[in-house]
PDB file of C-alpha atoms and ligand atoms in Angstrom:
ATOM      1  CA  MET A  12       0.000   0.000   0.000  1.00 48.00           C
ATOM      2  CA  SER A  13       1.280   3.421  -0.932  1.00 52.00           C
ATOM      3  CA  LEU A  14       1.804   5.830   1.945  1.00 64.00           C
ATOM      4  CA  SER A  15       2.270   8.836  -0.312  1.00 86.00           C
ATOM      5  CA  LEU A  16       0.029  11.320   1.481  1.00 95.00           C
ATOM      6  CA  ASP A  17       0.639  14.811   0.141  1.00 96.00           C
ATOM      7  CA  ALA A  18       0.971  17.934   2.321  1.00 97.00           C
ATOM      8  CA  THR A  19      -2.699  18.817   1.954  1.00 97.00           C
ATOM      9  CA  GLN A  20      -3.721  15.329   3.028  1.00 97.00           C
ATOM     10  CA  LEU A  21      -1.329  15.344   5.983  1.00 97.00           C
ATOM     11  CA  ASP A  22      -3.083  18.527   7.085  1.00 98.00           C
ATOM     12  CA  ARG A  23      -6.654  17.437   6.321  1.00 98.00           C
ATOM     13  CA  TYR A  24      -6.324  14.105   8.117  1.00 98.00           C
ATOM     14  CA  SER A  25      -3.913  15.228  10.845  1.00 98.00           C
ATOM     15  CA  ARG A  26      -6.313  14.293  13.676  1.00 98.00           C
ATOM     16  CA  HIS A  27      -6.409  10.749  12.317  1.00 98.00           C
ATOM     17  CA  ILE A  28      -2.728  10.508  11.541  1.00 98.00           C
ATOM     18  CA  ILE A  29      -1.654  11.671  14.996  1.00 98.00           C
ATOM     19  CA  MET A  30      -3.350   8.655  16.603  1.00 97.00           C
ATOM     20  CA  ASP A  31      -1.365   5.435  16.946  1.00 96.00           C
ATOM     21  CA  GLU A  32      -4.505   3.402  16.152  1.00 96.00           C
ATOM     22  CA  ILE A  33      -4.741   4.997  12.678  1.00 97.00           C
ATOM     23  CA  GLY A  34      -1.523   6.761  11.669  1.00 97.00           C
ATOM     24  CA  PRO A  35      -0.512   7.413   8.033  1.00 97.00           C
ATOM     25  CA  GLU A  36      -0.983   3.703   7.224  1.00 97.00           C
ATOM     26  CA  GLY A  37      -4.568   3.757   8.453  1.00 98.00           C
ATOM     27  CA  GLN A  38      -5.323   6.944   6.562  1.00 98.00           C
ATOM     28  CA  ALA A  39      -3.836   5.418   3.417  1.00 98.00           C
ATOM     29  CA  ALA A  40      -6.106   2.389   3.971  1.00 98.00           C
ATOM     30  CA  LEU A  41      -9.132   4.700   4.185  1.00 98.00           C
ATOM     31  CA  LEU A  42      -8.059   6.573   1.049  1.00 98.00           C
ATOM     32  CA  SER A  43      -7.741   3.324  -0.886  1.00 98.00           C
ATOM     33  CA  GLY A  44     -10.951   1.950   0.652  1.00 98.00           C
ATOM     34  CA  ARG A  45     -14.146   1.389  -1.320  1.00 98.00           C
ATOM     35  CA  VAL A  46     -17.466   1.553   0.537  1.00 98.00           C
ATOM     36  CA  LEU A  47     -20.887   1.056  -1.055  1.00 98.00           C
ATOM     37  CA  VAL A  48     -23.787   2.867   0.619  1.00 98.00           C
ATOM     38  CA  ILE A  49     -27.191   1.381  -0.243  1.00 98.00           C
ATOM     39  CA  GLY A  50     -29.632   4.281   0.073  1.00 98.00           C
ATOM     40  CA  ALA A  51     -28.941   8.031   0.193  1.00 98.00           C
ATOM     41  CA  GLY A  52     -31.812   8.809   2.556  1.00 98.00           C
ATOM     42  CA  GLY A  53     -31.978   9.280   6.317  1.00 97.00           C
ATOM     43  CA  LEU A  54     -29.331   6.703   7.230  1.00 98.00           C
ATOM     44  CA  GLY A  55     -27.259   7.077   4.062  1.00 98.00           C
ATOM     45  CA  ALA A  56     -26.885  10.852   4.470  1.00 98.00           C
ATOM     46  CA  PRO A  57     -24.760  10.841   7.665  1.00 98.00           C
ATOM     47  CA  VAL A  58     -22.924   7.738   6.469  1.00 98.00           C
ATOM     48  CA  ILE A  59     -21.886   9.456   3.220  1.00 98.00           C
ATOM     49  CA  GLN A  60     -21.085  12.683   5.078  1.00 98.00           C
ATOM     50  CA  TYR A  61     -18.710  11.098   7.598  1.00 98.00           C
ATOM     51  CA  LEU A  62     -17.123   8.575   5.242  1.00 98.00           C
ATOM     52  CA  ALA A  63     -16.329  11.440   2.868  1.00 98.00           C
ATOM     53  CA  ALA A  64     -14.949  13.619   5.654  1.00 98.00           C
ATOM     54  CA  ALA A  65     -12.834  10.705   6.916  1.00 98.00           C
ATOM     55  CA  GLY A  66     -11.261  10.346   3.465  1.00 98.00           C
ATOM     56  CA  VAL A  67     -12.725   7.036   2.329  1.00 98.00           C
ATOM     57  CA  GLY A  68     -11.387   7.234  -1.216  1.00 98.00           C
ATOM     58  CA  THR A  69     -14.306   5.727  -3.125  1.00 98.00           C
ATOM     59  CA  ILE A  70     -17.913   5.871  -2.021  1.00 98.00           C
ATOM     60  CA  GLY A  71     -20.548   4.129  -4.119  1.00 98.00           C
ATOM     61  CA  VAL A  72     -24.114   5.359  -3.680  1.00 98.00           C
ATOM     62  CA  VAL A  73     -27.158   3.378  -4.815  1.00 98.00           C
ATOM     63  CA  ASP A  74     -30.537   5.156  -4.779  1.00 98.00           C
ATOM     64  CA  ASP A  75     -33.376   5.517  -7.254  1.00 97.00           C
ATOM     65  CA  ASP A  76     -35.170   8.420  -5.550  1.00 97.00           C
ATOM     66  CA  VAL A  77     -35.200  12.170  -6.111  1.00 98.00           C
ATOM     67  CA  VAL A  78     -34.883  14.703  -3.294  1.00 98.00           C
ATOM     68  CA  GLU A  79     -38.236  15.805  -1.881  1.00 98.00           C
ATOM     69  CA  ARG A  80     -38.907  18.655   0.552  1.00 98.00           C
ATOM     70  CA  SER A  81     -40.160  16.192   3.195  1.00 97.00           C
ATOM     71  CA  ASN A  82     -36.721  14.485   3.146  1.00 97.00           C
ATOM     72  CA  LEU A  83     -34.879  17.564   4.381  1.00 98.00           C
ATOM     73  CA  GLN A  84     -35.977  17.193   8.020  1.00 98.00           C
ATOM     74  CA  ARG A  85     -33.382  14.379   8.351  1.00 97.00           C
ATOM     75  CA  GLN A  86     -31.441  13.748   5.116  1.00 98.00           C
ATOM     76  CA  VAL A  87     -28.725  16.273   5.879  1.00 97.00           C
ATOM     77  CA  ILE A  88     -26.610  15.978   2.723  1.00 98.00           C
ATOM     78  CA  HIS A  89     -29.523  17.214   0.583  1.00 98.00           C
ATOM     79  CA  ALA A  90     -30.400  20.901   0.513  1.00 98.00           C
ATOM     80  CA  ASP A  91     -33.463  22.925  -0.411  1.00 98.00           C
ATOM     81  CA  SER A  92     -31.877  23.742  -3.764  1.00 98.00           C
ATOM     82  CA  ASP A  93     -31.512  19.995  -4.504  1.00 98.00           C
ATOM     83  CA  ILE A  94     -35.266  19.301  -4.507  1.00 98.00           C
ATOM     84  CA  GLY A  95     -36.112  17.366  -7.655  1.00 98.00           C
ATOM     85  CA  LEU A  96     -32.543  16.163  -8.238  1.00 98.00           C
ATOM     86  CA  PRO A  97     -31.705  12.460  -8.028  1.00 98.00           C
ATOM     87  CA  LYS A  98     -30.383  11.794  -4.517  1.00 98.00           C
ATOM     88  CA  VAL A  99     -27.242  10.191  -5.944  1.00 98.00           C
ATOM     89  CA  GLU A 100     -26.471  13.437  -7.787  1.00 98.00           C
ATOM     90  CA  SER A 101     -27.149  15.565  -4.732  1.00 98.00           C
ATOM     91  CA  ALA A 102     -24.922  13.210  -2.676  1.00 98.00           C
ATOM     92  CA  GLU A 103     -22.141  13.511  -5.233  1.00 98.00           C
ATOM     93  CA  ARG A 104     -22.337  17.326  -5.171  1.00 98.00           C
ATOM     94  CA  PHE A 105     -22.210  17.328  -1.377  1.00 98.00           C
ATOM     95  CA  VAL A 106     -19.097  15.143  -1.321  1.00 98.00           C
ATOM     96  CA  GLU A 107     -17.377  17.197  -4.030  1.00 98.00           C
ATOM     97  CA  ARG A 108     -17.744  20.292  -1.866  1.00 98.00           C
ATOM     98  CA  LEU A 109     -16.561  18.491   1.260  1.00 98.00           C
ATOM     99  CA  ASN A 110     -13.529  16.506   0.131  1.00 98.00           C
ATOM    100  CA  PRO A 111     -11.828  16.484  -3.283  1.00 98.00           C
ATOM    101  CA  ASP A 112      -9.960  13.279  -2.340  1.00 98.00           C
ATOM    102  CA  VAL A 113     -13.176  11.266  -2.582  1.00 98.00           C
ATOM    103  CA  THR A 114     -14.600   9.757  -5.755  1.00 98.00           C
ATOM    104  CA  VAL A 115     -18.337   9.097  -5.722  1.00 98.00           C
ATOM    105  CA  GLU A 116     -19.650   6.317  -7.940  1.00 98.00           C
ATOM    106  CA  THR A 117     -23.381   6.800  -8.469  1.00 98.00           C
ATOM    107  CA  TYR A 118     -25.996   4.160  -9.267  1.00 98.00           C
ATOM    108  CA  HIS A 119     -29.330   5.866  -9.937  1.00 98.00           C
ATOM    109  CA  CYS A 120     -31.368   2.686  -9.699  1.00 97.00           C
ATOM    110  CA  ARG A 121     -32.905   0.252  -7.254  1.00 96.00           C
ATOM    111  CA  LEU A 122     -30.712  -2.632  -6.212  1.00 97.00           C
ATOM    112  CA  THR A 123     -32.209  -5.709  -7.880  1.00 96.00           C
ATOM    113  CA  PRO A 124     -31.245  -9.386  -8.139  1.00 96.00           C
ATOM    114  CA  ASP A 125     -30.082  -8.610 -11.699  1.00 96.00           C
ATOM    115  CA  ASN A 126     -27.679  -5.763 -10.851  1.00 97.00           C
ATOM    116  CA  ALA A 127     -26.766  -6.439  -7.196  1.00 97.00           C
ATOM    117  CA  GLU A 128     -23.825  -8.743  -7.757  1.00 97.00           C
ATOM    118  CA  SER A 129     -22.117  -6.563 -10.370  1.00 97.00           C
ATOM    119  CA  ILE A 130     -22.520  -3.435  -8.198  1.00 98.00           C
ATOM    120  CA  ILE A 131     -21.707  -4.879  -4.761  1.00 98.00           C
ATOM    121  CA  THR A 132     -18.724  -7.091  -5.534  1.00 96.00           C
ATOM    122  CA  ASP A 133     -16.684  -4.051  -6.545  1.00 94.00           C
ATOM    123  CA  TYR A 134     -16.496  -2.846  -2.909  1.00 98.00           C
ATOM    124  CA  ASP A 135     -14.649  -3.688   0.340  1.00 98.00           C
ATOM    125  CA  VAL A 136     -17.488  -2.836   2.721  1.00 98.00           C
ATOM    126  CA  VAL A 137     -21.231  -2.325   2.251  1.00 98.00           C
ATOM    127  CA  VAL A 138     -23.342  -0.019   4.420  1.00 98.00           C
ATOM    128  CA  ASP A 139     -26.969  -1.113   4.300  1.00 98.00           C
ATOM    129  CA  ALA A 140     -28.910   2.114   4.716  1.00 98.00           C
ATOM    130  CA  SER A 141     -31.948   0.814   2.844  1.00 97.00           C
ATOM    131  CA  ASP A 142     -35.511   1.001   4.091  1.00 93.00           C
ATOM    132  CA  ASN A 143     -37.074  -2.299   3.068  1.00 93.00           C
ATOM    133  CA  PHE A 144     -36.757  -6.030   3.688  1.00 93.00           C
ATOM    134  CA  PRO A 145     -36.301  -7.294   0.111  1.00 94.00           C
ATOM    135  CA  THR A 146     -33.237  -5.045  -0.299  1.00 96.00           C
ATOM    136  CA  ARG A 147     -31.805  -6.083   3.098  1.00 97.00           C
ATOM    137  CA  TYR A 148     -32.085  -9.795   2.232  1.00 97.00           C
ATOM    138  CA  LEU A 149     -30.627  -9.196  -1.221  1.00 97.00           C
ATOM    139  CA  VAL A 150     -27.665  -7.241   0.212  1.00 98.00           C
ATOM    140  CA  ASN A 151     -27.154  -9.914   2.870  1.00 98.00           C
ATOM    141  CA  ASP A 152     -27.164 -12.781   0.390  1.00 97.00           C
ATOM    142  CA  VAL A 153     -24.913 -11.189  -2.234  1.00 98.00           C
ATOM    143  CA  CYS A 154     -22.417  -9.936   0.371  1.00 98.00           C
ATOM    144  CA  ARG A 155     -22.330 -13.319   2.131  1.00 97.00           C
ATOM    145  CA  LEU A 156     -21.634 -15.152  -1.122  1.00 96.00           C
ATOM    146  CA  ALA A 157     -18.935 -12.606  -2.042  1.00 97.00           C
ATOM    147  CA  GLY A 158     -17.373 -12.427   1.451  1.00 98.00           C
ATOM    148  CA  ILE A 159     -18.062  -8.701   1.938  1.00 98.00           C
ATOM    149  CA  PRO A 160     -18.924  -7.282   5.396  1.00 98.00           C
ATOM    150  CA  ILE A 161     -22.063  -5.196   5.976  1.00 98.00           C
ATOM    151  CA  ALA A 162     -22.712  -2.399   8.464  1.00 98.00           C
ATOM    152  CA  HIS A 163     -26.484  -2.733   8.828  1.00 98.00           C
ATOM    153  CA  GLY A 164     -28.856  -0.160  10.278  1.00 98.00           C
ATOM    154  CA  ALA A 165     -32.611   0.328  10.481  1.00 97.00           C
ATOM    155  CA  ILE A 166     -34.887   2.941  12.052  1.00 96.00           C
ATOM    156  CA  TYR A 167     -38.486   3.143  13.173  1.00 94.00           C
ATOM    157  CA  LYS A 168     -40.061   6.281  14.685  1.00 95.00           C
ATOM    158  CA  PHE A 169     -37.835   6.838  17.778  1.00 97.00           C
ATOM    159  CA  GLU A 170     -35.916   3.539  17.624  1.00 97.00           C
ATOM    160  CA  GLY A 171     -32.859   2.325  15.795  1.00 97.00           C
ATOM    161  CA  GLN A 172     -31.153  -1.035  15.345  1.00 97.00           C
ATOM    162  CA  LEU A 173     -27.708  -1.836  14.098  1.00 97.00           C
ATOM    163  CA  THR A 174     -25.470  -4.821  13.660  1.00 98.00           C
ATOM    164  CA  THR A 175     -22.407  -5.802  11.654  1.00 98.00           C
ATOM    165  CA  LEU A 176     -22.512  -8.848   9.402  1.00 98.00           C
ATOM    166  CA  VAL A 177     -19.134 -10.379   8.518  1.00 98.00           C
ATOM    167  CA  PRO A 178     -18.407 -13.423   6.328  1.00 96.00           C
ATOM    168  CA  ASP A 179     -17.627 -15.751   9.270  1.00 94.00           C
ATOM    169  CA  GLY A 180     -20.393 -14.499  11.608  1.00 96.00           C
ATOM    170  CA  PRO A 181     -24.158 -14.914  11.663  1.00 98.00           C
ATOM    171  CA  CYS A 182     -26.001 -13.269   8.761  1.00 98.00           C
ATOM    172  CA  TYR A 183     -29.162 -11.165   8.482  1.00 97.00           C
ATOM    173  CA  ARG A 184     -31.257 -14.272   7.779  1.00 96.00           C
ATOM    174  CA  CYS A 185     -29.954 -15.855  11.018  1.00 97.00           C
ATOM    175  CA  LEU A 186     -31.294 -12.785  12.815  1.00 95.00           C
ATOM    176  CA  PHE A 187     -34.549 -12.423  10.862  1.00 94.00           C
ATOM    177  CA  PRO A 188     -35.294 -15.758   9.131  1.00 92.00           C
ATOM    178  CA  GLU A 189     -38.550 -14.421   7.724  1.00 86.00           C
ATOM    179  CA  ALA A 190     -39.542 -10.992   6.495  1.00 81.00           C
ATOM    180  CA  PRO A 191     -42.797  -9.602   7.808  1.00 79.00           C
ATOM    181  CA  GLU A 192     -45.682  -9.861   5.373  1.00 77.00           C
ATOM    182  CA  PRO A 193     -45.650  -7.014   2.840  1.00 74.00           C
ATOM    183  CA  GLY A 194     -47.705  -4.091   4.114  1.00 73.00           C
ATOM    184  CA  THR A 195     -47.427  -5.045   7.800  1.00 75.00           C
ATOM    185  CA  VAL A 196     -44.409  -2.840   8.491  1.00 73.00           C
ATOM    186  CA  PRO A 197     -45.193   0.800   7.773  1.00 72.00           C
ATOM    187  CA  ASP A 198     -42.499   3.074   6.332  1.00 74.00           C
ATOM    188  CA  CYS A 199     -41.304   6.514   7.459  1.00 73.00           C
ATOM    189  CA  ALA A 200     -43.825   8.247   5.214  1.00 74.00           C
ATOM    190  CA  THR A 201     -46.753   6.669   7.034  1.00 78.00           C
ATOM    191  CA  THR A 202     -45.433   6.458  10.611  1.00 87.00           C
ATOM    192  CA  GLY A 203     -43.035   9.407  10.774  1.00 93.00           C
ATOM    193  CA  VAL A 204     -39.492   9.398  12.134  1.00 95.00           C
ATOM    194  CA  LEU A 205     -37.599  11.650  14.525  1.00 96.00           C
ATOM    195  CA  GLY A 206     -35.351  13.727  12.270  1.00 96.00           C
ATOM    196  CA  VAL A 207     -32.175  13.289  14.302  1.00 98.00           C
ATOM    197  CA  LEU A 208     -32.652   9.511  14.779  1.00 98.00           C
ATOM    198  CA  PRO A 209     -31.078   8.385  11.479  1.00 98.00           C
ATOM    199  CA  GLY A 210     -28.185  10.747  12.268  1.00 98.00           C
ATOM    200  CA  THR A 211     -27.368   8.754  15.391  1.00 98.00           C
ATOM    201  CA  VAL A 212     -27.778   5.349  13.768  1.00 98.00           C
ATOM    202  CA  GLY A 213     -26.037   6.332  10.519  1.00 98.00           C
ATOM    203  CA  CYS A 214     -23.034   7.714  12.412  1.00 98.00           C
ATOM    204  CA  LEU A 215     -22.708   4.376  14.212  1.00 98.00           C
ATOM    205  CA  GLN A 216     -22.869   2.524  10.877  1.00 98.00           C
ATOM    206  CA  ALA A 217     -20.157   4.836   9.525  1.00 98.00           C
ATOM    207  CA  THR A 218     -18.080   4.069  12.624  1.00 98.00           C
ATOM    208  CA  GLU A 219     -18.321   0.342  11.937  1.00 98.00           C
ATOM    209  CA  ALA A 220     -17.469   0.861   8.240  1.00 98.00           C
ATOM    210  CA  VAL A 221     -14.357   2.904   9.077  1.00 98.00           C
ATOM    211  CA  LYS A 222     -13.216   0.289  11.630  1.00 98.00           C
ATOM    212  CA  LEU A 223     -13.716  -2.468   9.047  1.00 98.00           C
ATOM    213  CA  LEU A 224     -11.458  -0.581   6.594  1.00 98.00           C
ATOM    214  CA  LEU A 225      -8.906   0.052   9.339  1.00 98.00           C
ATOM    215  CA  ASP A 226      -9.242  -3.527  10.615  1.00 97.00           C
ATOM    216  CA  THR A 227      -9.316  -2.262  14.177  1.00 96.00           C
ATOM    217  CA  GLY A 228     -11.517  -2.459  17.257  1.00 96.00           C
ATOM    218  CA  GLU A 229     -14.419  -4.731  18.089  1.00 96.00           C
ATOM    219  CA  ARG A 230     -17.329  -5.107  15.692  1.00 95.00           C
ATOM    220  CA  LEU A 231     -21.022  -5.589  16.411  1.00 97.00           C
ATOM    221  CA  ILE A 232     -20.865  -9.231  15.291  1.00 97.00           C
ATOM    222  CA  GLY A 233     -23.668 -11.478  16.568  1.00 97.00           C
ATOM    223  CA  THR A 234     -24.997  -8.469  18.453  1.00 98.00           C
ATOM    224  CA  MET A 235     -27.928  -6.220  17.665  1.00 98.00           C
ATOM    225  CA  LEU A 236     -27.508  -2.789  19.212  1.00 98.00           C
ATOM    226  CA  CYS A 237     -30.957  -1.361  19.924  1.00 98.00           C
ATOM    227  CA  TYR A 238     -31.222   2.377  20.478  1.00 98.00           C
ATOM    228  CA  ASP A 239     -34.256   4.100  21.938  1.00 98.00           C
ATOM    229  CA  ALA A 240     -34.148   7.875  21.477  1.00 98.00           C
ATOM    230  CA  MET A 241     -37.095   8.432  23.845  1.00 97.00           C
ATOM    231  CA  ASP A 242     -35.220   7.318  26.947  1.00 97.00           C
ATOM    232  CA  LEU A 243     -31.793   7.567  25.308  1.00 98.00           C
ATOM    233  CA  SER A 244     -30.928   3.939  26.035  1.00 98.00           C
ATOM    234  CA  PHE A 245     -28.749   1.418  24.213  1.00 98.00           C
ATOM    235  CA  GLU A 246     -29.289  -2.303  24.625  1.00 98.00           C
ATOM    236  CA  ARG A 247     -27.104  -5.084  23.188  1.00 98.00           C
ATOM    237  CA  VAL A 248     -29.042  -8.166  22.128  1.00 97.00           C
ATOM    238  CA  PRO A 249     -26.910 -11.196  21.178  1.00 98.00           C
ATOM    239  CA  TYR A 250     -27.910 -13.561  18.368  1.00 97.00           C
ATOM    240  CA  ARG A 251     -26.377 -16.740  16.948  1.00 97.00           C
ATOM    241  CA  GLN A 252     -25.630 -18.308  13.618  1.00 96.00           C
ATOM    242  CA  ASN A 253     -28.460 -20.629  12.590  1.00 96.00           C
ATOM    243  CA  PRO A 254     -27.122 -23.978  11.296  1.00 96.00           C
ATOM    244  CA  ALA A 255     -30.257 -24.267   9.169  1.00 95.00           C
ATOM    245  CA  CYS A 256     -29.778 -20.759   7.671  1.00 96.00           C
ATOM    246  CA  PRO A 257     -30.246 -21.064   3.890  1.00 94.00           C
ATOM    247  CA  VAL A 258     -27.469 -18.539   3.197  1.00 95.00           C
ATOM    248  CA  CYS A 259     -24.741 -19.214   5.779  1.00 94.00           C
ATOM    249  CA  GLY A 260     -25.785 -22.546   7.338  1.00 93.00           C
ATOM    250  CA  ASP A 261     -24.641 -26.126   6.739  1.00 91.00           C
ATOM    251  CA  ASP A 262     -26.568 -26.476   3.486  1.00 89.00           C
ATOM    252  CA  ALA A 263     -26.169 -22.959   2.119  1.00 89.00           C
ATOM    253  CA  ILE A 264     -27.079 -21.765  -1.364  1.00 90.00           C
ATOM    254  CA  ASP A 265     -24.259 -20.980  -3.784  1.00 88.00           C
ATOM    255  CA  GLY A 266     -26.075 -18.321  -5.803  1.00 92.00           C
ATOM    256  CA  ILE A 267     -29.119 -16.053  -5.607  1.00 92.00           C
ATOM    257  CA  GLU A 268     -30.783 -17.213  -8.830  1.00 89.00           C
ATOM    258  CA  ALA A 269     -33.436 -19.283  -7.021  1.00 86.00           C
ATOM    259  CA  VAL A 270     -34.183 -16.687  -4.330  1.00 90.00           C
ATOM    260  CA  GLU A 271     -37.441 -14.709  -4.351  1.00 88.00           C
ATOM    261  CA  TYR A 272     -36.816 -11.094  -3.232  1.00 88.00           C
ATOM    262  CA  THR A 273     -40.296  -9.687  -3.408  1.00 75.00           C
ATOM    263  CA  GLY A 274     -42.814 -10.153  -0.651  1.00 58.00           C
ATOM    264  CA  GLY A 275     -41.509 -12.662   1.889  1.00 52.00           C
ATOM    265  CA  CYS A 276     -37.936 -12.894   0.445  1.00 54.00           C
ATOM    266  CA  GLN A 277     -37.961 -16.675   0.758  1.00 63.00           C
ATOM    267  CA  VAL A 278     -35.130 -18.911  -0.278  1.00 64.00           C
ATOM    268  CA  SER A 279     -36.966 -21.644  -2.159  1.00 54.00           C
ATOM    269  CA  GLY A 280     -36.280 -25.242  -1.259  1.00 47.00           C
ATOM    270  CA  ASP A 281     -34.998 -26.234  -4.670  1.00 43.00           C
TER     271      ASP A 281
HETATM  272 ZN1   ZN B 196     -27.359 -16.899   8.166  1.00 78.55          ZN
END
């Protein structure tokens, strides 16, 4: 790995470089790191913001939405003047202003079984900042098969959940073997969400992503961290690998071709 940080970079990242746990080697690892952020909404916004500030050299952003006024209460990388723009474009503009060291690779589309593998396998770490179960299962399955770690986060009204899924730990299907029936879990548009909540959860996902690139610290493996903004409490809930898990268990699938990602996201028996 090249350690050729220039004078501007030594200045910009000096508060990283001065720490023994990161140093110039760690900063070089961040600069050569590639992180894919699935979703440029409430969770994705702080993730993109802090990864860019930290000098993660390549940030991929997948999102098919455009910026709406009702997003701005929480999606802090998008501005009033961005309304109507694709979120990936608004995200790219934000990062360009923040840090010229960072390249943003934009995917203005939904992640689907047809494009997921070609997009995801290009990255070192994936941050799942999506808002729906089919995408979470798809990201889980493709990353597991490709050996890519995931910093997962989810939010609901005043509550957040996060966990880190690594190739040799339990996967998202071990944690949630079955998706809720479509329509039974309301989204932010119908239930509302505290504007600052995704900021807290997204920053924690960004923390995990940076540590994965630096290969340092403890990860939230086999642990769901549950955050309640109402009483400002954090609870750690352990979970285990399921030997019968269709994606990481004893008889795991070797491709996603047979998996249904709409509705219940079932892995079919044959
Ligand atoms: Zn599993």
